[in-house]
XYZ file of C-alpha atoms in Angstrom:
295
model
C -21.988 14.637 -11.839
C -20.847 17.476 -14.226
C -19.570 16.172 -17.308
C -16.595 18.386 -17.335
C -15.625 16.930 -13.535
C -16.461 13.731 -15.303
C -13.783 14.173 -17.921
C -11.297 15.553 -15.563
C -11.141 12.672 -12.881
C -11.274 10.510 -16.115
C -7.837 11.962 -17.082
C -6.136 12.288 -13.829
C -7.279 8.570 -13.272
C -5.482 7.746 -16.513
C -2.686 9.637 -15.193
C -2.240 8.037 -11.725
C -2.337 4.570 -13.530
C 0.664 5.233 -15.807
C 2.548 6.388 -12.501
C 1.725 4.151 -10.476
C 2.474 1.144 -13.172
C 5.368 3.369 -13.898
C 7.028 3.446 -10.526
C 6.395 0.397 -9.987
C 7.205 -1.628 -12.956
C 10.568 0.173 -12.535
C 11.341 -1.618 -8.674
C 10.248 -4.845 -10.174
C 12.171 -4.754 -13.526
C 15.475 -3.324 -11.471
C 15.522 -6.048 -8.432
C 14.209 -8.391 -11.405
C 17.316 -7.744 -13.704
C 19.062 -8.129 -10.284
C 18.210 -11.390 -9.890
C 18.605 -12.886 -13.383
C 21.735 -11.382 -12.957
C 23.225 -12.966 -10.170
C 20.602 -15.690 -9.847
C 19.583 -14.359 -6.192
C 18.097 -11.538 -4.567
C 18.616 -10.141 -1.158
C 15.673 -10.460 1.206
C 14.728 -6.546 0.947
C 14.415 -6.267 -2.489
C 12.354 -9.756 -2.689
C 10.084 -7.921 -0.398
C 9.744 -4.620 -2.111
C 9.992 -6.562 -5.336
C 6.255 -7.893 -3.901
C 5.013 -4.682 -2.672
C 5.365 -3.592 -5.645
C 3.587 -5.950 -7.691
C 0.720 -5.437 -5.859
C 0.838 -1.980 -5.944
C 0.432 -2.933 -10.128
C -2.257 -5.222 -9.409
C -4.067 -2.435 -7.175
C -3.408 0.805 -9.367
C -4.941 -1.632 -12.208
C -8.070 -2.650 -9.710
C -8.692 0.960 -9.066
C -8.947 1.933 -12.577
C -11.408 -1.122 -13.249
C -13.362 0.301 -10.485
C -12.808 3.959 -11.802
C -14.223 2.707 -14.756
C -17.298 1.093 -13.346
C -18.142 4.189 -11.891
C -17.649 5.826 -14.943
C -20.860 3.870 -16.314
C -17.999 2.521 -18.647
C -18.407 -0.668 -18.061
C -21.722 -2.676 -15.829
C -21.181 -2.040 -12.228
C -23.014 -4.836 -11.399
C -20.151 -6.923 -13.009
C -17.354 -5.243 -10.580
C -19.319 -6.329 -7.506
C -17.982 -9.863 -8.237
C -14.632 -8.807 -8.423
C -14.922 -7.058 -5.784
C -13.218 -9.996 -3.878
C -10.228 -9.694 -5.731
C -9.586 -6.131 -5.256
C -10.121 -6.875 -1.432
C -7.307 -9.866 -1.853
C -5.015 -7.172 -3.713
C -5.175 -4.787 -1.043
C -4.797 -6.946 1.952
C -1.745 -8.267 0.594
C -0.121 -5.005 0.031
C -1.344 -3.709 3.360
C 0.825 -7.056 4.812
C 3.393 -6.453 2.081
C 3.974 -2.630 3.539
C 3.961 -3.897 7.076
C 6.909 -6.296 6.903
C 8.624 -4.342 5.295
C 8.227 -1.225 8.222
C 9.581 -4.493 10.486
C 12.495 -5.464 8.545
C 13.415 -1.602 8.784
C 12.659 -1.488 12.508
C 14.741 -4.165 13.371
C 17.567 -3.631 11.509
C 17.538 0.038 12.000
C 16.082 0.193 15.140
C 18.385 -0.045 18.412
C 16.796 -1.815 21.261
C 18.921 -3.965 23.491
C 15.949 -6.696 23.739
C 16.761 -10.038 23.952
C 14.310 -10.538 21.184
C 14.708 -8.110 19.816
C 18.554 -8.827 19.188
C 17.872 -11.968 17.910
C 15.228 -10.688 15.581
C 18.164 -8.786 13.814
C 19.882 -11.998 13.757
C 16.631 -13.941 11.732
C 14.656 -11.308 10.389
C 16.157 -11.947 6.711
C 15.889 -15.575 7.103
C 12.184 -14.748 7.996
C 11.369 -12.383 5.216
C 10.242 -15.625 2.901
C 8.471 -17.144 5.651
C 6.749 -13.557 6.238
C 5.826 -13.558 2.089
C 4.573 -16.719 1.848
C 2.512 -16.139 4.896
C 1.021 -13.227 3.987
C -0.138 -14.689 0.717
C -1.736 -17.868 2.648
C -3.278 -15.675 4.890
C -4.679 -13.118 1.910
C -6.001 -16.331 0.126
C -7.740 -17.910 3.067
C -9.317 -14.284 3.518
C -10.481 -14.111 -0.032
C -11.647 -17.624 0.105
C -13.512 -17.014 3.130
C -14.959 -13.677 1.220
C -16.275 -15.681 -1.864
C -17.954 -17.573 0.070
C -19.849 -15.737 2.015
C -21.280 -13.348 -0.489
C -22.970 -11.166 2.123
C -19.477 -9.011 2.484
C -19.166 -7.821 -0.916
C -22.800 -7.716 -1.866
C -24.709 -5.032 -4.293
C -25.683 -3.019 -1.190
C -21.829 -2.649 -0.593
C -21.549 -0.170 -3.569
C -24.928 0.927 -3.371
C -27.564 -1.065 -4.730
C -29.876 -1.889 -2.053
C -33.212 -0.724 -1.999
C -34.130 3.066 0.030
C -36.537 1.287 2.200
C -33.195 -0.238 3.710
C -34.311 -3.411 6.424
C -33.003 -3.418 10.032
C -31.707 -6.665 8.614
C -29.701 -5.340 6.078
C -28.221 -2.492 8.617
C -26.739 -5.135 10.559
C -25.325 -7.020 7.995
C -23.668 -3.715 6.865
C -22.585 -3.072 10.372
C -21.240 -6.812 10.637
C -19.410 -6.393 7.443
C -17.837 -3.051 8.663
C -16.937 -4.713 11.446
C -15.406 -7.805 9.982
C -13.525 -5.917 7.587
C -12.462 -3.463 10.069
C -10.854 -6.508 12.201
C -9.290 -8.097 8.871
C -7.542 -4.686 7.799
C -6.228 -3.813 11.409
C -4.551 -6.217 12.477
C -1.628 -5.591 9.913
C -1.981 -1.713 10.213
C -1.379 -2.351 14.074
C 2.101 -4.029 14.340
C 3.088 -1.104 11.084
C 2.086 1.596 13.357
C 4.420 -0.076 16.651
C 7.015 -0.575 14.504
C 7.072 2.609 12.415
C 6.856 4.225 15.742
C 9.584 2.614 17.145
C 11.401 3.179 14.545
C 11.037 7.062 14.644
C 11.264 7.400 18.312
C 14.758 5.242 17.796
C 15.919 7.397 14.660
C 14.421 10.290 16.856
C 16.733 9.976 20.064
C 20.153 8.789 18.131
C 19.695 11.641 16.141
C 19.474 14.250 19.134
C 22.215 12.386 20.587
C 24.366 12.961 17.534
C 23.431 16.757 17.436
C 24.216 17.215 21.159
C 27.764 15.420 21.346
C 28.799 15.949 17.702
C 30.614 19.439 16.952
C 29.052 19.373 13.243
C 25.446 19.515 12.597
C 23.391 16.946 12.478
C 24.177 14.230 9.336
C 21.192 14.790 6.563
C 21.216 11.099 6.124
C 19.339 10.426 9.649
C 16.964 13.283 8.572
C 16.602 12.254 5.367
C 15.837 8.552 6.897
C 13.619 9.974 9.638
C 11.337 11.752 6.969
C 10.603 9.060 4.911
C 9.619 7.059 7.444
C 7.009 9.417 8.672
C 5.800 9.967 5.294
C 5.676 5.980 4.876
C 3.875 6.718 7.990
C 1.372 8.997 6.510
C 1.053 7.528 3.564
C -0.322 3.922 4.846
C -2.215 5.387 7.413
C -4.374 7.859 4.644
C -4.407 4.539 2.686
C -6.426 2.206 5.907
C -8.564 5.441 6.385
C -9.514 5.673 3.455
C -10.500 2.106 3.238
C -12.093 1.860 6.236
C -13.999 4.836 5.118
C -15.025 3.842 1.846
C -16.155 0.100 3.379
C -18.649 2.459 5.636
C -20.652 3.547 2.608
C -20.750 6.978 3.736
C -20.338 8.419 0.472
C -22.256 7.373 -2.754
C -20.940 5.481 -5.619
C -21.041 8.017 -8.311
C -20.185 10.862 -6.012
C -16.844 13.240 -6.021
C -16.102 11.981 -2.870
C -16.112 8.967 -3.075
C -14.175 9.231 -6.311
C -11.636 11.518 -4.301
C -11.345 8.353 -1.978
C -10.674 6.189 -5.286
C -7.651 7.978 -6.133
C -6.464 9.340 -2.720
C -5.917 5.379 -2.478
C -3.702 5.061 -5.200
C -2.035 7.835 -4.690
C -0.924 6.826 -1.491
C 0.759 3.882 -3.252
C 2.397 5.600 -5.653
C 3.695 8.548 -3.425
C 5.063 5.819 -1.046
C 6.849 3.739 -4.281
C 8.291 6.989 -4.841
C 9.792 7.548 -1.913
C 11.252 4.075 -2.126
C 13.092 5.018 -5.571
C 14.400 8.006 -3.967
C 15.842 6.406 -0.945
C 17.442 3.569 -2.802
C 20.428 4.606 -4.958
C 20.192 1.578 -7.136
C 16.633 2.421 -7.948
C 17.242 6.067 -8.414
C 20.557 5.465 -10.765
C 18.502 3.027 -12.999
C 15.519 6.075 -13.147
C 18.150 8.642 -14.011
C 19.690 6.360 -16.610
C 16.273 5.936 -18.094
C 14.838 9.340 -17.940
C 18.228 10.248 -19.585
C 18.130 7.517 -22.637
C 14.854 9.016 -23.211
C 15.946 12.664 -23.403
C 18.922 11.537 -25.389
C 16.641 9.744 -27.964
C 14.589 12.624 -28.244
């Protein structure tokens, strides 16, 4: 690799860490103040108050990795933490996808049985749905330590040239395990970000066709950030999946594009959250505004 192309990931990895711990830090220092506060915190924010700390623990996981391929730091050493980076983004992934259900059903209208009842629990459900998803991203990375086939050298491109049919299956099985592991939560996000739209969708041509004003930006407004959470998670478990095929080499641009199209994702969607939430967005003008001031 170039130097100069070296130099300038280097920087813009630098600079997609401080906004994605940015961003971030923000939701959990806000809903965090919140809480201290008035001693208790409202279901949503507990779970975007989560996505967001793993979104820190990820952005800082990627820049580890960054660095490893980088030559900054041994290589060899990340493949052992590999596991952890795996637990990090699993959780997120799980994070992301409750919190696409709490908006379905609550949004969402469906006269389902189940669906109306749902509406009824799904707040009483969101610690169950936490603590789950942390149980279930342990036993994964428990399982993952110890079998250290799935996040062996060969996964980041160590094994030998002269490659064994034996190793091609265990790189097919591990693509395959990992495939199963990651969609399973990317499946109910993509039902229930597409109900969701289609929902938003139809009460919002309803509103246009009966109502003599236009068409309230609020329900577009709501209708594009859902599609862009939409985009957003699915570039993120595309990516993933595509990195876990070893397609691309360790040290090369693409797979360093990858890297940060990754973390990007996160950050863009942690955005969007802070834009759509006008307690998060007050507390960022406030502070973008004591800064300028003290300048």
């Amino acid at each position: 690799m170039l130097e100069s192309q070296l130099i300038s990931h280097l920087l813009l990895t630098v600079i997609q860490l401080l906004l994605g711990l940015f961003v971030n830090a923000i939701i959990v220092v806000v809903h965090g103040t919140g809480l201290i506060k008035h001693r208790k915190m409202i279901p949503l924010e507990a779970l975007v108050s989560c996505l967001a700390m793993s979104r820190i623990c990820l952005e800082l996981a990627i820049f580890y990795l960054n660095l490893a391929v980088f030559n900054l730091i041994d290589i060899r050493q990340f493949v052992g933490k590999f596991v952890i980076l795996s637990f990090v983004n699993e959780l997120g992934l799980w994070f992301a996808t409750w919190l696409s259900v709490f908006y379905c059903i609550k949004i969402a209208r469906i006269a389902h049985p189940l669906f109306l009842w749902l509406k009824l629990k799904i707040s009483k459900l969101v610690p169950w749905l936490i603590l789950g998803s942390l149980l279930h991203a342990s036993s994964t990375c428990v399982f993952h330590s110890k079998q250290p086939w799935i996040f062996s050298e060969d996964l980041l491109g160590f094994s030998s040239q002269n490659a064994t049919a034996e190793s091609e299956d265990i790189a097919t099985l591990r693509f395959a395990l990992l495939f199963a592991e990651l969609s399973l939560p990317s499946l109910i996000f993509l039902i229930s970000a597409l109900l969701l739209l289609v929902s938003l969708g139809r009460h919002t041509w309803q509103m246009r066709n009966t109502a003599a004003g236009p068409c309230p930006r609020v329900h577009i407004r709501s209708l594009l950030s859902i599609f862009a959470f939409l985009v957003l998670y699915l570039c993120h478990y595309l990516t993933v999946l595509l990195l876990f095929s070893q397609v691309f080499k360790l040290t090369s641009l693409r797979f360093l594009f990858c890297i940060s199209l990754v973390g990007s994702c996160h950050s863009g969607h942690s955005i969007i959250l802070i834009l759509g939430n006008p307690k998060l967005k007050q507390n960022v003008e406030k502070l973008l505004l004591h800064r300028k001031c003290c300048q």
